[in-house]
Tab-separated table of C-alpha atoms in Angstrom:
chain	number	residue	atom	x	y	z
A	1492	MET	CA	32.848	39.376	-11.946
A	1493	ALA	CA	34.610	36.367	-12.334
A	1494	SER	CA	34.361	35.770	-8.599
A	1495	ASN	CA	30.409	36.172	-8.853
A	1496	ILE	CA	30.139	33.839	-11.512
A	1497	GLY	CA	32.469	31.282	-9.752
A	1498	GLN	CA	30.176	31.867	-6.912
A	1499	PHE	CA	27.149	31.239	-8.728
A	1500	TRP	CA	28.393	28.400	-10.518
A	1501	GLU	CA	29.117	26.715	-7.040
A	1502	LEU	CA	25.380	27.126	-6.154
A	1503	THR	CA	23.974	25.428	-9.249
A	1504	GLY	CA	23.281	21.822	-9.476
A	1505	PHE	CA	25.634	21.147	-12.477
A	1506	ALA	CA	28.531	21.963	-9.899
A	1507	ASN	CA	27.157	19.628	-7.077
A	1508	ALA	CA	25.797	16.839	-9.170
A	1509	THR	CA	27.141	13.080	-8.337
A	1510	TRP	CA	26.492	9.854	-10.144
A	1511	GLN	CA	23.684	8.972	-7.301
A	1512	HIS	CA	22.127	12.094	-8.145
A	1513	LEU	CA	21.771	11.009	-11.981
A	1514	VAL	CA	20.719	7.597	-10.718
A	1515	MET	CA	17.923	8.703	-8.568
A	1516	LEU	CA	16.673	10.999	-11.477
A	1517	CYS	CA	16.756	8.122	-13.843
A	1518	VAL	CA	14.593	6.489	-11.502
A	1519	GLY	CA	11.971	8.976	-11.001
A	1520	LEU	CA	11.675	9.262	-14.725
A	1521	PHE	CA	11.261	5.333	-14.651
A	1522	PHE	CA	8.170	5.777	-12.186
A	1523	ILE	CA	6.715	8.600	-14.419
A	1524	TRP	CA	7.285	6.564	-17.711
A	1525	LEU	CA	5.597	3.389	-15.904
A	1526	ALA	CA	2.723	5.500	-14.814
A	1527	ILE	CA	2.018	7.304	-18.276
A	1528	LYS	CA	3.380	4.392	-20.903
A	1529	LYS	CA	2.163	1.259	-18.745
A	1530	ASP	CA	-0.632	3.027	-16.751
A	1531	PHE	CA	0.722	1.239	-13.478
A	1532	GLU	CA	-1.086	3.377	-10.653
A	1533	PRO	CA	-0.567	6.753	-12.405
A	1534	MET	CA	-2.114	8.210	-9.451
A	1535	LEU	CA	0.452	7.061	-7.104
A	1536	LEU	CA	3.801	6.821	-9.552
A	1537	VAL	CA	3.389	10.155	-11.104
A	1538	PRO	CA	3.398	12.189	-7.676
A	1539	ILE	CA	6.431	9.862	-6.367
A	1540	GLY	CA	8.129	9.977	-9.632
A	1541	PHE	CA	8.061	13.939	-9.904
A	1542	GLY	CA	8.986	13.860	-6.011
A	1543	ILE	CA	12.043	11.905	-6.978
A	1544	LEU	CA	12.896	14.419	-9.403
A	1545	ILE	CA	12.480	17.147	-6.905
A	1546	GLY	CA	14.256	15.362	-4.208
A	1547	ASN	CA	17.428	14.655	-6.196
A	1548	ILE	CA	17.999	17.990	-7.863
A	1549	PRO	CA	21.579	18.743	-6.541
A	1550	PHE	CA	22.423	21.741	-4.513
A	1551	ASN	CA	24.892	23.080	-2.051
A	1552	PRO	CA	23.729	22.016	1.356
A	1553	ASP	CA	25.859	24.231	3.068
A	1554	ALA	CA	24.778	27.301	1.178
A	1555	GLY	CA	21.492	27.790	3.349
A	1556	LEU	CA	19.404	28.007	0.850
A	1557	GLU	CA	16.695	25.965	2.698
A	1558	VAL	CA	15.171	24.102	-0.130
A	1559	GLY	CA	15.957	20.684	0.812
A	1560	ILE	CA	13.282	18.108	2.291
A	1561	TYR	CA	15.545	17.485	5.544
A	1562	GLU	CA	16.327	21.069	5.881
A	1563	GLU	CA	14.537	22.399	9.068
A	1564	GLY	CA	11.947	25.251	7.870
A	1565	SER	CA	12.030	24.648	4.272
A	1566	VAL	CA	8.744	24.523	2.535
A	1567	LEU	CA	9.311	20.855	1.544
A	1568	ASN	CA	10.174	20.023	5.029
A	1569	ILE	CA	6.772	21.506	6.542
A	1570	LEU	CA	5.002	19.467	3.923
A	1571	TYR	CA	6.912	16.304	4.799
A	1572	LYS	CA	5.805	16.728	8.345
A	1573	GLY	CA	2.402	14.841	7.199
A	1574	VAL	CA	4.647	11.930	6.255
A	1575	SER	CA	7.321	11.892	9.139
A	1576	ALA	CA	4.759	12.586	11.917
A	1577	GLY	CA	2.062	10.285	10.377
A	1578	TRP	CA	-0.512	12.569	9.631
A	1579	TYR	CA	-1.471	11.663	5.888
A	1580	PRO	CA	-2.100	8.019	6.202
A	1581	PRO	CA	-4.917	8.128	8.601
A	1582	LEU	CA	-6.368	10.693	6.379
A	1583	ILE	CA	-5.936	8.312	3.511
A	1584	PHE	CA	-7.727	5.554	5.419
A	1585	LEU	CA	-10.505	8.089	6.035
A	1586	GLY	CA	-10.878	8.558	2.398
A	1587	ILE	CA	-10.750	4.474	1.752
A	1588	GLY	CA	-13.404	3.859	4.124
A	1589	ALA	CA	-15.550	6.446	2.644
A	1590	MET	CA	-15.168	5.081	-0.815
A	1591	THR	CA	-15.256	1.550	-0.009
A	1592	ASP	CA	-18.231	-1.045	0.047
A	1593	PHE	CA	-18.002	-3.528	2.759
A	1594	THR	CA	-21.028	-5.650	1.431
A	1595	ALA	CA	-19.093	-8.556	0.070
A	1596	LEU	CA	-17.386	-8.942	3.394
A	1597	ILE	CA	-20.846	-8.565	5.531
A	1598	ALA	CA	-22.536	-11.058	3.154
A	1599	ASN	CA	-19.904	-13.675	3.652
A	1600	PRO	CA	-17.909	-12.931	6.899
A	1601	LYS	CA	-15.713	-16.158	6.317
A	1602	LEU	CA	-13.763	-14.322	3.658
A	1603	MET	CA	-12.385	-12.304	6.530
A	1604	LEU	CA	-10.198	-15.509	7.124
A	1605	VAL	CA	-8.746	-14.938	3.698
A	1606	GLY	CA	-7.641	-11.514	4.209
A	1607	ALA	CA	-6.013	-12.386	7.550
A	1608	ALA	CA	-4.080	-15.235	5.807
A	1609	ALA	CA	-2.562	-13.011	3.458
A	1610	GLN	CA	-0.776	-11.467	6.490
A	1611	PHE	CA	1.320	-14.314	6.575
A	1612	GLY	CA	3.726	-12.421	4.197
A	1613	ILE	CA	3.942	-9.578	6.691
A	1614	PHE	CA	5.331	-11.843	9.594
A	1615	GLY	CA	7.285	-13.978	7.316
A	1616	ALA	CA	9.260	-11.109	6.041
A	1617	TYR	CA	9.521	-10.124	9.863
A	1618	MET	CA	11.518	-13.239	10.632
A	1619	VAL	CA	13.854	-13.086	7.752
A	1620	ALA	CA	14.589	-9.226	8.234
A	1621	LEU	CA	15.795	-10.034	11.608
A	1622	LEU	CA	18.011	-13.066	10.319
A	1623	LEU	CA	19.668	-10.371	7.902
A	1624	GLY	CA	20.564	-8.342	10.971
A	1625	PHE	CA	18.117	-5.436	11.073
A	1626	MET	CA	16.844	-4.421	14.572
A	1627	PRO	CA	13.370	-5.660	15.347
A	1628	ASP	CA	11.699	-2.221	15.032
A	1629	GLN	CA	13.451	-1.984	11.510
A	1630	ALA	CA	12.369	-5.281	10.708
A	1631	GLY	CA	8.695	-4.690	11.558
A	1632	ALA	CA	8.503	-1.635	9.242
A	1633	ILE	CA	10.085	-3.569	6.415
A	1634	ALA	CA	7.875	-6.338	6.877
A	1635	ILE	CA	4.715	-4.268	6.607
A	1636	ILE	CA	5.396	-3.826	2.887
A	1637	GLY	CA	3.819	-7.438	2.610
A	1638	GLY	CA	0.508	-5.962	3.082
A	1639	ALA	CA	0.478	-3.938	-0.122
A	1640	ASP	CA	-0.603	-0.983	1.644
A	1641	GLY	CA	1.383	2.092	1.262
A	1642	PRO	CA	-0.195	4.374	3.805
A	1643	THR	CA	-0.016	1.730	6.434
A	1644	ALA	CA	3.799	1.281	5.725
A	1645	ILE	CA	4.662	4.861	5.656
A	1646	PHE	CA	2.435	5.303	9.251
A	1647	LEU	CA	4.482	2.418	10.760
A	1648	SER	CA	7.766	3.440	9.213
A	1649	SER	CA	7.493	6.667	10.596
A	1650	LYS	CA	6.969	5.372	14.000
A	1651	LEU	CA	9.446	2.598	13.913
A	1652	ALA	CA	12.161	3.122	11.401
A	1653	PRO	CA	12.084	6.710	10.340
A	1654	ASN	CA	15.727	6.526	8.697
A	1655	LEU	CA	14.267	3.775	6.260
A	1656	MET	CA	10.948	5.572	5.565
A	1657	GLY	CA	11.756	6.593	2.287
A	1658	ALA	CA	13.061	3.463	1.053
A	1659	ILE	CA	10.163	1.199	2.607
A	1660	ALA	CA	7.401	3.843	1.142
A	1661	VAL	CA	8.792	3.655	-2.440
A	1662	SER	CA	9.039	-0.163	-2.071
A	1663	ALA	CA	5.529	-0.498	-0.801
A	1664	TYR	CA	3.979	1.830	-3.519
A	1665	SER	CA	6.019	0.059	-6.453
A	1666	TYR	CA	4.868	-3.351	-5.389
A	1667	MET	CA	1.340	-1.815	-5.274
A	1668	ALA	CA	1.773	-0.550	-8.815
A	1669	LEU	CA	3.137	-3.966	-10.139
A	1670	VAL	CA	0.042	-6.136	-8.645
A	1671	PRO	CA	-0.980	-6.777	-12.025
A	1672	VAL	CA	2.296	-8.108	-13.274
A	1673	ILE	CA	3.280	-10.162	-10.172
A	1674	GLN	CA	0.238	-11.791	-8.921
A	1675	PRO	CA	-1.266	-13.314	-12.201
A	1676	PRO	CA	1.959	-16.096	-12.320
A	1677	ILE	CA	1.495	-16.634	-8.447
A	1678	MET	CA	-2.394	-17.648	-9.024
A	1679	ARG	CA	-1.867	-19.568	-12.028
A	1680	LEU	CA	1.299	-21.577	-10.340
A	1681	LEU	CA	-0.861	-22.330	-7.303
A	1682	THR	CA	-4.421	-23.200	-8.823
A	1683	THR	CA	-5.708	-26.011	-11.110
A	1684	LYS	CA	-7.749	-25.164	-14.190
A	1685	HIS	CA	-10.904	-27.122	-12.190
A	1686	GLU	CA	-10.386	-24.826	-9.395
A	1687	ARG	CA	-10.217	-21.646	-11.541
A	1688	LEU	CA	-13.653	-22.641	-12.852
A	1689	ILE	CA	-15.440	-22.650	-9.461
A	1690	LYS	CA	-18.311	-20.752	-9.669
A	1691	MET	CA	-19.530	-19.001	-6.467
A	1692	LYS	CA	-22.865	-18.368	-5.556
A	1693	PRO	CA	-24.231	-14.879	-5.401
A	1694	ALA	CA	-24.016	-13.262	-2.099
A	1695	ARG	CA	-26.777	-12.453	0.129
A	1696	ALA	CA	-28.618	-9.120	0.167
A	1697	VAL	CA	-27.313	-7.009	3.007
A	1698	ALA	CA	-29.760	-4.780	4.864
A	1699	GLN	CA	-28.563	-1.004	5.459
A	1700	SER	CA	-28.961	-1.355	9.046
A	1701	GLU	CA	-26.054	-4.018	8.667
A	1702	LYS	CA	-24.058	-1.717	6.689
A	1703	ILE	CA	-24.212	0.876	9.488
A	1704	ILE	CA	-23.843	-1.327	12.433
A	1705	PHE	CA	-20.391	-2.934	10.645
A	1706	PRO	CA	-18.193	0.226	10.847
A	1707	ILE	CA	-19.097	0.437	14.687
A	1708	VAL	CA	-18.701	-2.874	15.573
A	1709	GLY	CA	-15.507	-3.520	13.660
A	1710	LEU	CA	-14.091	-0.363	15.223
A	1711	LEU	CA	-14.930	-1.732	18.725
A	1712	LEU	CA	-13.665	-5.152	18.088
A	1713	THR	CA	-10.397	-4.345	16.351
A	1714	CYS	CA	-9.394	-1.566	18.374
A	1715	PHE	CA	-10.204	-3.287	21.799
A	1716	VAL	CA	-7.836	-5.882	20.511
A	1717	VAL	CA	-5.050	-3.751	18.960
A	1718	PRO	CA	-5.397	-0.075	20.587
A	1719	SER	CA	-2.372	0.985	18.732
A	1720	GLY	CA	-4.224	0.679	15.375
A	1721	ILE	CA	-6.791	3.499	16.471
A	1722	PRO	CA	-5.138	6.294	14.152
A	1723	LEU	CA	-5.658	4.036	10.919
A	1724	LEU	CA	-8.783	1.579	12.016
A	1725	GLY	CA	-10.441	4.537	13.578
A	1726	MET	CA	-10.213	6.768	10.402
A	1727	LEU	CA	-11.003	3.772	8.082
A	1728	PHE	CA	-14.391	2.825	9.772
A	1729	PHE	CA	-15.118	6.467	10.624
A	1730	GLY	CA	-14.891	7.047	6.770
A	1731	ASN	CA	-17.151	4.095	5.975
A	1732	LEU	CA	-19.838	5.004	8.469
A	1733	LEU	CA	-19.887	8.650	6.655
A	1734	ARG	CA	-20.597	6.522	3.729
A	1735	GLU	CA	-23.208	4.260	4.838
A	1736	CYS	CA	-25.217	6.201	7.321
A	1737	GLY	CA	-27.087	8.014	4.699
A	1738	VAL	CA	-27.082	11.629	6.374
A	1739	THR	CA	-23.517	12.454	5.649
A	1740	ASN	CA	-23.390	12.339	1.853
A	1741	ARG	CA	-21.404	15.560	1.492
A	1742	LEU	CA	-18.951	14.443	4.077
A	1743	ALA	CA	-18.480	11.085	2.447
A	1744	LYS	CA	-17.746	12.697	-1.099
A	1745	THR	CA	-15.457	15.310	0.375
A	1746	ALA	CA	-13.387	12.559	2.348
A	1747	SER	CA	-13.602	10.025	-0.706
A	1748	ASN	CA	-12.557	12.387	-3.411
A	1749	ALA	CA	-11.482	16.027	-2.893
A	1750	LEU	CA	-9.599	15.302	0.498
A	1751	THR	CA	-8.000	11.779	-1.032
A	1752	ASP	CA	-6.841	13.586	-3.829
A	1753	ILE	CA	-4.936	16.414	-2.008
A	1754	VAL	CA	-3.475	14.123	0.609
A	1755	THR	CA	-2.288	11.751	-2.263
A	1756	ILE	CA	-0.804	14.809	-4.038
A	1757	LEU	CA	1.201	15.722	-0.904
A	1758	LEU	CA	2.110	12.234	0.082
A	1759	GLY	CA	3.351	10.892	-3.037
A	1760	MET	CA	5.337	14.134	-3.875
A	1761	THR	CA	6.977	14.459	-0.329
A	1762	VAL	CA	7.698	10.532	-0.375
A	1763	GLY	CA	9.280	10.682	-3.305
A	1764	ALA	CA	11.281	13.931	-2.423
A	1765	SER	CA	12.815	12.236	0.529
A	1766	THR	CA	14.479	9.616	-1.362
A	1767	GLN	CA	17.834	11.684	-1.800
A	1768	ALA	CA	20.484	9.855	-3.186
A	1769	SER	CA	22.626	10.054	-0.205
A	1770	THR	CA	20.358	8.460	1.986
A	1771	PHE	CA	18.518	6.187	-0.372
A	1772	LEU	CA	21.250	4.353	-2.730
A	1773	THR	CA	22.594	2.182	0.206
A	1774	LYS	CA	22.727	-1.626	0.816
A	1775	GLU	CA	19.877	-1.347	3.162
A	1776	THR	CA	17.643	-0.222	0.555
A	1777	ILE	CA	18.461	-3.298	-1.655
A	1778	PHE	CA	17.551	-5.389	1.210
A	1779	ILE	CA	14.336	-3.740	1.646
A	1780	PHE	CA	13.238	-3.893	-1.991
A	1781	ALA	CA	14.271	-7.718	-1.817
A	1782	LEU	CA	12.491	-8.105	1.302
A	1783	GLY	CA	9.339	-6.375	0.350
A	1784	PHE	CA	9.068	-8.451	-2.783
A	1785	MET	CA	9.335	-11.592	-0.854
A	1786	ALA	CA	6.740	-10.586	1.566
A	1787	PHE	CA	4.205	-9.653	-1.378
A	1788	ILE	CA	4.802	-12.932	-2.990
A	1789	ILE	CA	4.310	-14.819	0.366
A	1790	ALA	CA	1.102	-12.829	0.999
A	1791	SER	CA	-0.342	-13.445	-2.392
A	1792	ALA	CA	0.526	-17.149	-2.120
A	1793	SER	CA	-0.789	-17.369	1.407
A	1794	GLY	CA	-4.377	-15.969	0.476
A	1795	VAL	CA	-4.759	-18.473	-2.651
A	1796	LEU	CA	-3.410	-21.488	-0.486
A	1797	PHE	CA	-5.475	-20.658	2.320
A	1798	VAL	CA	-8.692	-20.867	0.154
A	1799	LYS	CA	-7.294	-24.318	-1.453
A	1800	PHE	CA	-7.056	-25.642	2.271
A	1801	PHE	CA	-10.771	-24.076	3.601
A	1802	ASN	CA	-12.207	-25.647	0.588
A	1803	LEU	CA	-11.377	-29.140	1.949
A	1804	PHE	CA	-14.035	-28.426	4.648
A	1805	LEU	CA	-16.734	-26.677	2.714
A	1806	PRO	CA	-19.330	-28.595	0.691
A	1807	SER	CA	-19.037	-28.381	-3.073
A	1808	SER	CA	-22.008	-25.938	-3.208
A	1809	LYS	CA	-20.132	-23.425	-0.834
A	1810	LYS	CA	-16.584	-23.767	-2.280
A	1811	ILE	CA	-14.854	-20.627	-2.729
A	1812	ASN	CA	-12.545	-20.075	-6.076
A	1813	PRO	CA	-8.833	-19.936	-5.090
A	1814	LEU	CA	-8.390	-16.940	-7.541
A	1815	ILE	CA	-10.030	-14.432	-5.139
A	1816	GLY	CA	-7.397	-15.722	-2.480
A	1817	ASN	CA	-4.742	-13.031	-3.999
A	1818	ALA	CA	-7.026	-10.242	-2.878
A	1819	GLY	CA	-6.592	-10.745	0.468
A	1820	VAL	CA	-3.705	-8.252	0.054
A	1821	SER	CA	-4.746	-4.643	0.978
A	1822	ALA	CA	-4.434	-3.207	-2.799
A	1823	VAL	CA	-7.884	-1.992	-3.038
A	1824	PRO	CA	-9.203	-2.417	-5.688
A	1825	MET	CA	-6.613	-3.908	-7.805
A	1826	SER	CA	-6.354	-7.355	-6.468
A	1827	SER	CA	-10.020	-7.936	-6.961
A	1828	ARG	CA	-9.930	-6.770	-10.501
A	1829	ILE	CA	-6.965	-9.306	-11.200
A	1830	SER	CA	-9.168	-11.686	-9.705
A	1831	ASN	CA	-12.043	-10.890	-11.849
A	1832	ASN	CA	-9.978	-10.601	-15.248
A	1833	LEU	CA	-8.628	-14.146	-14.440
A	1834	GLY	CA	-11.498	-15.657	-13.849
A	1835	LEU	CA	-13.085	-14.354	-17.092
A	1836	GLU	CA	-9.905	-15.640	-18.730
A	1837	TYR	CA	-11.049	-19.226	-18.181
A	1838	ASP	CA	-14.638	-18.844	-17.973
A	1839	PRO	CA	-16.080	-15.417	-19.557
A	1840	SER	CA	-19.349	-15.791	-17.511
A	1841	ASN	CA	-17.636	-16.252	-14.120
A	1842	TYR	CA	-17.322	-12.667	-12.570
A	1843	LEU	CA	-15.623	-12.726	-9.366
A	1844	LEU	CA	-15.203	-8.995	-8.694
A	1845	MET	CA	-17.970	-8.669	-5.963
A	1846	HIS	CA	-16.633	-12.025	-4.221
A	1847	ALA	CA	-12.953	-10.914	-4.314
A	1848	MET	CA	-13.810	-7.547	-2.810
A	1849	GLY	CA	-14.470	-9.230	0.382
A	1850	PRO	CA	-11.001	-10.631	1.099
A	1851	ASN	CA	-9.637	-7.239	-0.287
A	1852	VAL	CA	-11.587	-5.134	2.033
A	1853	ALA	CA	-10.455	-7.744	4.698
A	1854	GLY	CA	-7.075	-7.229	3.829
A	1855	VAL	CA	-7.068	-3.466	4.503
A	1856	ILE	CA	-8.417	-4.276	8.001
A	1857	GLY	CA	-5.762	-6.875	8.376
A	1858	SER	CA	-2.783	-5.068	7.288
A	1859	ALA	CA	-3.913	-2.072	9.770
A	1860	VAL	CA	-4.276	-4.740	12.536
A	1861	ALA	CA	-0.876	-6.259	11.621
A	1862	ALA	CA	0.709	-2.580	11.816
A	1863	GLY	CA	-0.897	-2.214	15.328
A	1864	VAL	CA	0.347	-5.473	16.695
A	1865	LEU	CA	3.816	-4.821	15.339
A	1866	LEU	CA	3.609	-0.760	16.888
A	1867	GLY	CA	2.314	-2.292	20.189
A	1868	PHE	CA	5.254	-4.738	20.635
A	1869	LEU	CA	7.980	-2.822	18.865
A	1870	ALA	CA	7.484	0.853	19.839
């Protein structure tokens, strides 16, 4: 009896727990607290936070229990294939395309430049990562965090740096959730009161035929330039065509609702579970979070500063409010809401939401193109 009890004890989490497990369990609980108490992207942080709890319950790896996410043949390992093999991110992009209205960008194509400018954060972080000693493929995977696009970060890291994917994914989603905290101080710092009060003219009406043509032309233009971006860009524009063509409403609703919700649950939970203490609590993880934060700051600032520079060449009647420059990152529609809220703070009649959606959706395209460029050069 004593021997059986001893064997049972050796299999429990209490016997196998280390201080690293306890730290990661606290991190998971913190994510869940942020999601529930502070309402910071609960659709992302609740699955990720609970996944961290699942992935850091201690067990004896030599017992052959087949419960760990890295144990071949376990249920978690099978679900994790969608992350490690890059299946989930394109499906998320399909849903994003199906739920996104590109009207603001079609009506004002020059806003694409704002989305492109925000990608400076990616390439800036790439160079700093190289200086810190990361290999080029690892530096590229880390740098994509600056695009504030979790699925893109997972897709690229699964191809370039699978060993860093957990830290990169959690970092990307963490900064996406903290967009309402990080971006407003940057926007206030880089703009004057006069610039914040700029009112933009209502966008022109966009014909339905333009909305249908856009995803087709967008696919051909971007993927001919960056064929390595086909998995993400192809699904993004396909989803948007389902939305706009008018004859596939059921497919568009499925892609934007049920399918996206299912994949988000699986993606968030398995990404969280992949952050096991033995692989997550390392010096590289600290560097990744620091580089991701720097990349996100640069990306947000680049968008705002580019609008200020662009305004030097625009007549007064066509100037762009720099508060929409932050929306050049790929956090849709969070960044657009921040632009709008900050604009209303200084002028209750200045609604910037629709204008900000232009660079915001351009940022989605831009981050996918940047990922394709990095993948093409570094894979």
